[in-house]
Short mmCIF file of C-alpha atoms in Angstrom, two decimals:
data_model
loop_
_atom_site.label_atom_id
_atom_site.label_comp_id
_atom_site.label_asym_id
_atom_site.label_seq_id
_atom_site.Cartn_x
_atom_site.Cartn_y
_atom_site.Cartn_z
CA ALA T 8 15.01 -59.17 10.86
CA ILE T 9 14.61 -55.37 11.11
CA THR T 10 11.65 -53.12 11.88
CA GLU T 11 11.09 -49.50 12.94
CA ASP T 12 8.43 -47.93 15.18
CA ARG T 13 6.81 -44.51 14.73
CA GLN T 14 9.29 -42.92 17.09
CA GLY T 15 12.19 -43.99 14.89
CA ASN T 16 13.51 -46.74 17.14
CA LEU T 17 15.06 -49.62 15.21
CA TYR T 18 14.63 -53.24 16.36
CA PHE T 19 16.93 -56.02 15.17
CA GLY T 20 16.15 -59.74 15.42
CA MET T 21 19.26 -61.70 16.34
CA ARG T 22 20.27 -65.34 16.03
CA GLY T 23 20.62 -66.68 19.55
CA ALA T 24 20.62 -63.21 21.10
CA GLY T 25 16.99 -62.04 21.13
CA VAL T 26 16.12 -58.47 20.08
CA VAL T 27 18.35 -55.38 20.05
CA ARG T 28 16.81 -51.88 20.04
CA PHE T 29 18.68 -48.84 18.73
CA ASP T 30 17.17 -45.51 19.80
CA GLY T 31 19.58 -43.36 17.81
CA THR T 32 22.09 -43.18 20.63
CA LYS T 33 22.52 -46.57 22.27
CA PHE T 34 21.79 -50.27 21.78
CA THR T 35 19.68 -52.22 24.30
CA GLN T 36 19.34 -56.01 24.23
CA PHE T 37 16.25 -58.02 25.22
CA THR T 38 16.81 -61.73 25.74
CA LYS T 39 15.11 -65.07 26.24
CA GLY T 40 13.56 -65.57 29.66
CA GLU T 41 13.73 -61.95 30.73
CA THR T 42 11.49 -60.57 27.98
CA LEU T 43 11.20 -63.06 25.11
CA PRO T 44 10.08 -66.71 24.87
CA GLY T 45 12.93 -67.59 22.49
CA ALA T 46 16.45 -66.48 21.61
CA ASP T 47 16.45 -67.02 17.81
CA VAL T 48 14.43 -64.16 16.31
CA TYR T 49 13.59 -64.71 12.64
CA THR T 50 10.92 -62.06 12.04
CA LEU T 51 9.70 -58.76 13.51
CA MET T 52 6.88 -56.31 12.85
CA ILE T 53 5.10 -53.32 14.38
CA ASN T 54 1.34 -53.95 14.50
CA SER T 55 -1.53 -51.47 14.19
CA ARG T 56 -1.47 -50.91 17.96
CA GLU T 57 2.19 -49.88 17.70
CA GLU T 58 3.26 -53.04 19.52
CA LEU T 59 6.40 -54.97 18.62
CA VAL T 60 5.57 -58.50 17.46
CA VAL T 61 8.52 -60.89 17.72
CA GLY T 62 8.60 -64.26 15.97
CA THR T 63 11.12 -66.75 17.31
CA VAL T 64 12.06 -70.16 15.94
CA ASP T 65 12.44 -71.64 19.41
CA GLY T 66 9.69 -70.11 21.55
CA GLY T 67 6.72 -68.81 19.55
CA VAL T 68 5.55 -65.20 19.49
CA ALA T 69 5.95 -62.26 21.86
CA ILE T 70 3.76 -59.15 21.58
CA CYS T 71 5.42 -56.28 23.43
CA GLY T 72 4.86 -52.64 24.19
CA THR T 73 7.12 -50.09 22.51
CA PRO T 74 9.63 -48.63 22.91
CA ASP T 75 10.43 -50.41 26.19
CA VAL T 76 9.72 -53.93 24.82
CA ASP T 77 7.64 -54.32 27.96
CA PRO T 78 5.19 -55.61 28.96
CA CYS T 79 5.23 -58.69 26.73
CA ARG T 80 2.71 -61.46 26.37
CA TRP T 81 3.86 -64.79 24.97
CA ILE T 82 1.90 -66.97 22.56
CA GLY T 83 2.96 -70.49 21.66
CA ARG T 84 1.94 -74.13 21.69
CA ARG T 85 0.46 -73.83 25.15
CA ASN T 86 -2.29 -71.54 23.84
CA GLY T 87 -2.99 -73.05 20.44
CA LEU T 88 -0.06 -72.34 18.13
CA ASN T 89 0.78 -75.41 15.98
CA VAL T 90 4.48 -75.20 16.85
CA ASN T 91 6.84 -72.64 18.35
CA GLY T 92 8.91 -72.20 15.17
CA VAL T 93 7.86 -68.84 13.64
CA TYR T 94 9.24 -67.73 10.25
CA SER T 95 6.95 -64.87 9.19
CA LEU T 96 4.31 -62.43 10.46
CA PHE T 97 1.78 -60.07 8.95
CA GLU T 98 -1.34 -58.18 9.95
CA ASP T 99 -4.30 -58.06 7.57
CA ARG T 100 -6.71 -55.18 6.90
CA GLU T 101 -8.89 -56.32 9.80
CA HIS T 102 -5.81 -56.09 12.09
CA THR T 103 -5.68 -59.86 12.51
CA LEU T 104 -2.25 -61.40 13.02
CA TRP T 105 -1.18 -64.24 10.70
CA ILE T 106 1.83 -66.37 11.60
CA GLY T 107 3.92 -68.45 9.20
CA LEU T 108 5.39 -71.50 10.92
CA ASN T 109 7.78 -74.34 10.22
CA ASN T 110 4.74 -76.60 10.37
CA GLY T 111 1.82 -74.65 8.92
CA LEU T 112 0.04 -71.32 9.13
CA SER T 113 -1.87 -69.83 12.05
CA LYS T 114 -4.41 -67.01 12.28
CA LEU T 115 -4.68 -65.35 15.68
CA LEU T 116 -8.28 -65.20 16.91
CA THR T 117 -8.47 -63.19 20.15
CA GLU T 118 -5.12 -64.77 21.07
CA SER T 119 -6.21 -68.26 20.13
CA TYR T 120 -5.51 -69.78 16.72
CA LEU T 121 -7.06 -71.07 13.52
CA ASN T 122 -4.43 -73.41 12.06
CA PHE T 123 -3.77 -74.51 8.46
CA GLY T 124 -1.57 -77.36 7.22
CA GLU T 125 -1.07 -79.68 4.28
CA ARG T 126 -4.21 -81.64 5.14
CA ASP T 127 -6.15 -78.39 4.66
CA GLY T 128 -4.62 -77.83 1.22
CA LEU T 129 -1.38 -75.92 1.84
CA VAL T 130 1.24 -77.02 -0.67
CA SER T 131 3.73 -77.30 2.22
CA SER T 132 3.62 -76.81 5.98
CA THR T 133 6.91 -74.87 6.02
CA VAL T 134 5.73 -71.26 5.65
CA LEU T 135 8.44 -68.65 5.00
CA SER T 136 6.44 -65.53 4.11
CA VAL T 137 2.80 -64.39 4.28
CA VAL T 138 1.17 -61.32 2.68
CA PRO T 139 -2.43 -60.07 2.25
CA VAL T 140 -3.75 -58.58 -0.99
CA ALA T 141 -6.47 -55.96 -1.47
CA SER T 142 -9.11 -58.59 -2.29
CA GLY T 143 -8.71 -60.13 1.16
CA ASP T 144 -6.86 -63.19 -0.12
CA VAL T 145 -3.80 -64.39 1.80
CA TRP T 146 -0.70 -65.43 -0.16
CA VAL T 147 1.62 -67.90 1.53
CA ALA T 148 5.20 -68.68 0.47
CA THR T 149 6.42 -72.17 1.29
CA THR T 150 9.31 -74.49 0.47
CA GLU T 151 7.12 -76.23 -2.12
CA GLY T 152 5.36 -73.34 -3.83
CA ILE T 153 2.76 -70.66 -3.09
CA SER T 154 -0.63 -71.28 -1.50
CA VAL T 155 -3.47 -68.76 -1.86
CA LEU T 156 -6.17 -68.68 0.83
CA ARG T 157 -9.51 -67.17 -0.19
CA ALA T 158 -12.47 -66.77 2.13
CA SER T 159 -15.49 -68.82 1.06
CA ARG T 160 -19.15 -68.75 2.04
CA SER T 161 -19.09 -72.36 3.16
CA ARG T 162 -19.60 -72.85 6.88
CA ASP T 163 -17.88 -76.24 6.72
CA LYS T 164 -14.87 -74.92 4.78
CA PRO T 165 -14.48 -71.17 5.35
CA TRP T 166 -11.23 -70.94 3.37
CA GLU T 167 -10.52 -72.21 -0.16
CA ILE T 168 -6.86 -72.93 -0.95
CA THR T 169 -5.23 -73.00 -4.38
CA ASN T 170 -1.54 -73.53 -5.13
CA LEU T 171 0.98 -72.03 -7.53
CA THR T 172 4.07 -74.10 -8.39
CA THR T 173 6.48 -74.73 -11.25
CA ALA T 174 3.58 -76.45 -13.02
CA GLU T 175 1.98 -72.98 -13.25
CA GLY T 176 5.18 -71.25 -14.38
CA MET T 177 7.01 -70.50 -11.15
CA PRO T 178 10.81 -70.55 -11.60
CA SER T 179 11.17 -72.68 -8.45
CA ASN T 180 8.93 -74.19 -5.79
CA GLY T 181 11.19 -72.91 -3.02
CA VAL T 182 9.66 -69.47 -2.32
CA TRP T 183 11.55 -67.45 0.30
CA SER T 184 9.77 -64.08 0.15
CA LEU T 185 6.68 -62.25 -1.13
CA ALA T 186 5.99 -58.55 -1.72
CA ILE T 187 3.01 -56.53 -2.93
CA LEU T 188 4.01 -53.46 -4.92
CA LYS T 189 2.04 -50.22 -5.13
CA ASP T 190 0.69 -51.17 -8.56
CA GLY T 191 -0.92 -54.28 -7.06
CA ALA T 192 1.47 -56.81 -8.60
CA LEU T 193 2.75 -59.59 -6.35
CA TRP T 194 6.43 -60.54 -6.54
CA ALA T 195 7.90 -63.81 -5.31
CA GLY T 196 11.55 -64.40 -4.48
CA THR T 197 12.50 -68.01 -5.10
CA ARG T 198 15.49 -70.31 -5.30
CA GLY T 199 15.28 -69.96 -9.10
CA GLY T 200 14.79 -66.23 -9.56
CA LEU T 201 12.21 -63.49 -9.13
CA ALA T 202 8.62 -63.97 -10.35
CA LYS T 203 6.08 -61.23 -11.06
CA ILE T 204 2.53 -62.48 -10.52
CA ARG T 205 -0.66 -60.72 -11.55
CA GLY T 206 -4.19 -62.08 -11.61
CA GLY T 207 -2.95 -65.36 -10.15
CA ARG T 208 -0.61 -66.00 -13.09
CA VAL T 209 3.15 -65.72 -13.50
CA GLU T 210 3.65 -62.72 -15.78
CA ARG T 211 7.45 -62.42 -15.86
CA VAL T 212 10.52 -64.09 -14.40
CA PHE T 213 13.83 -62.33 -13.68
CA THR T 214 17.01 -64.35 -13.20
CA LYS T 215 20.78 -63.93 -13.21
CA ALA T 216 20.54 -63.79 -16.99
CA ASP T 217 18.51 -60.57 -16.62
CA GLY T 218 21.09 -58.96 -14.36
CA LEU T 219 20.30 -60.25 -10.87
CA PRO T 220 23.41 -61.08 -8.80
CA ASP T 221 22.02 -64.58 -8.18
CA ASP T 222 18.89 -66.66 -8.76
CA TYR T 223 18.53 -67.32 -5.01
CA VAL T 224 16.28 -64.43 -3.87
CA ASN T 225 15.94 -64.06 -0.10
CA SER T 226 14.13 -60.74 0.35
CA MET T 227 12.51 -57.75 -1.38
CA LEU T 228 11.50 -54.18 -0.62
CA GLU T 229 9.77 -51.49 -2.71
CA ASP T 230 11.20 -48.17 -1.56
CA SER T 231 9.50 -44.76 -1.38
CA LYS T 232 10.72 -43.92 -4.90
CA GLY T 233 9.22 -47.05 -6.43
CA PHE T 234 12.45 -49.01 -6.88
CA LEU T 235 12.32 -52.72 -6.05
CA TRP T 236 15.32 -53.82 -3.98
CA ILE T 237 16.20 -57.51 -4.12
CA GLY T 238 18.39 -59.34 -1.63
CA THR T 239 20.08 -62.44 -3.01
CA SER T 240 22.73 -64.89 -1.88
CA ALA T 241 25.32 -63.14 -4.07
CA GLY T 242 24.54 -59.45 -3.61
CA LEU T 243 21.89 -56.72 -3.66
CA ALA T 244 20.02 -55.51 -6.74
CA ARG T 245 17.85 -52.48 -7.48
CA LEU T 246 15.17 -53.03 -10.13
CA ASP T 247 13.85 -49.92 -11.90
CA LEU T 248 10.45 -50.71 -13.41
CA SER T 249 9.60 -47.16 -14.55
CA GLY T 250 10.76 -47.54 -18.14
CA VAL T 251 9.72 -49.74 -21.03
CA LYS T 252 12.58 -52.10 -20.25
CA PRO T 253 13.37 -52.89 -16.58
CA GLN T 254 16.84 -51.82 -15.49
CA VAL T 255 18.90 -53.72 -12.89
CA GLN T 256 21.71 -52.20 -10.84
CA ARG T 257 23.81 -54.55 -8.70
CA PHE T 258 25.62 -53.90 -5.42
CA THR T 259 28.12 -56.38 -3.97
CA THR T 260 31.15 -56.33 -1.68
CA ALA T 261 33.01 -54.78 -4.60
CA GLU T 262 30.77 -51.71 -4.21
CA GLY T 263 31.12 -51.64 -0.42
CA VAL T 264 28.28 -53.91 0.76
CA SER T 265 29.45 -55.68 3.93
CA SER T 266 28.27 -59.12 2.74
CA ASN T 267 26.91 -60.56 -0.48
CA VAL T 268 24.33 -62.67 1.37
CA ILE T 269 21.32 -60.38 1.92
CA TYR T 270 18.58 -61.76 4.16
CA ARG T 271 16.52 -58.63 4.99
CA ILE T 272 16.06 -55.14 3.56
CA ALA T 273 14.61 -52.05 5.28
CA GLU T 274 14.34 -48.39 4.28
CA ASP T 275 15.50 -45.71 6.70
CA HIS T 276 12.88 -42.94 6.83
#
């Protein structure tokens, strides 16, 4: 995982080694026990208060001041989180933190949680990515498809949940990543290719046959020029959507990429 604060500091989530900050000159490591509740950091973000939010798969969430990564407050099972395994984070337009888990979805309410699982209608409790859309809906990527949470007026059931799977045209039910582009379209990276979704329907699917390095899509990023970058398990692709026909450019180890397995993408501003 990679994120950047307003001062230009870069933060890297490490497997088994916590968080590393690069301030442009030196690297500083922050580890489990000293600063963080867990060592395996899967996801990072900077929230609206310019705090670093750290999601670990072995200790829950840490919310820390920047750039010192201190002080930190820890949030996990002891204060309402379903489990301590955190796969994804996002903040909605009301500055509420949502947390994708390996056993459901949690919404932080004044540092307590509203939890969602399969019994509430999620297509799967293994949540890999979460994004908000302009309407206020919450889109959730899982290992068994996409779940869409929509606020309802019912006091007994404040959230309605619908699901999007291969039955509705998805190329695969294993959805690893979600991204909202500037034009409002939602894109889903799956084990079977890249899906463009608009109005709740699958509009287009891109696969290896269309020029992607691989059908296994791990991550996506729309850059400042409007290109969609796609990280796969066999290389990086840049999708140009500006013309009548989308154009795909591929980058692999043959072009100098250090590895063909791309898990996260970030733009250096």
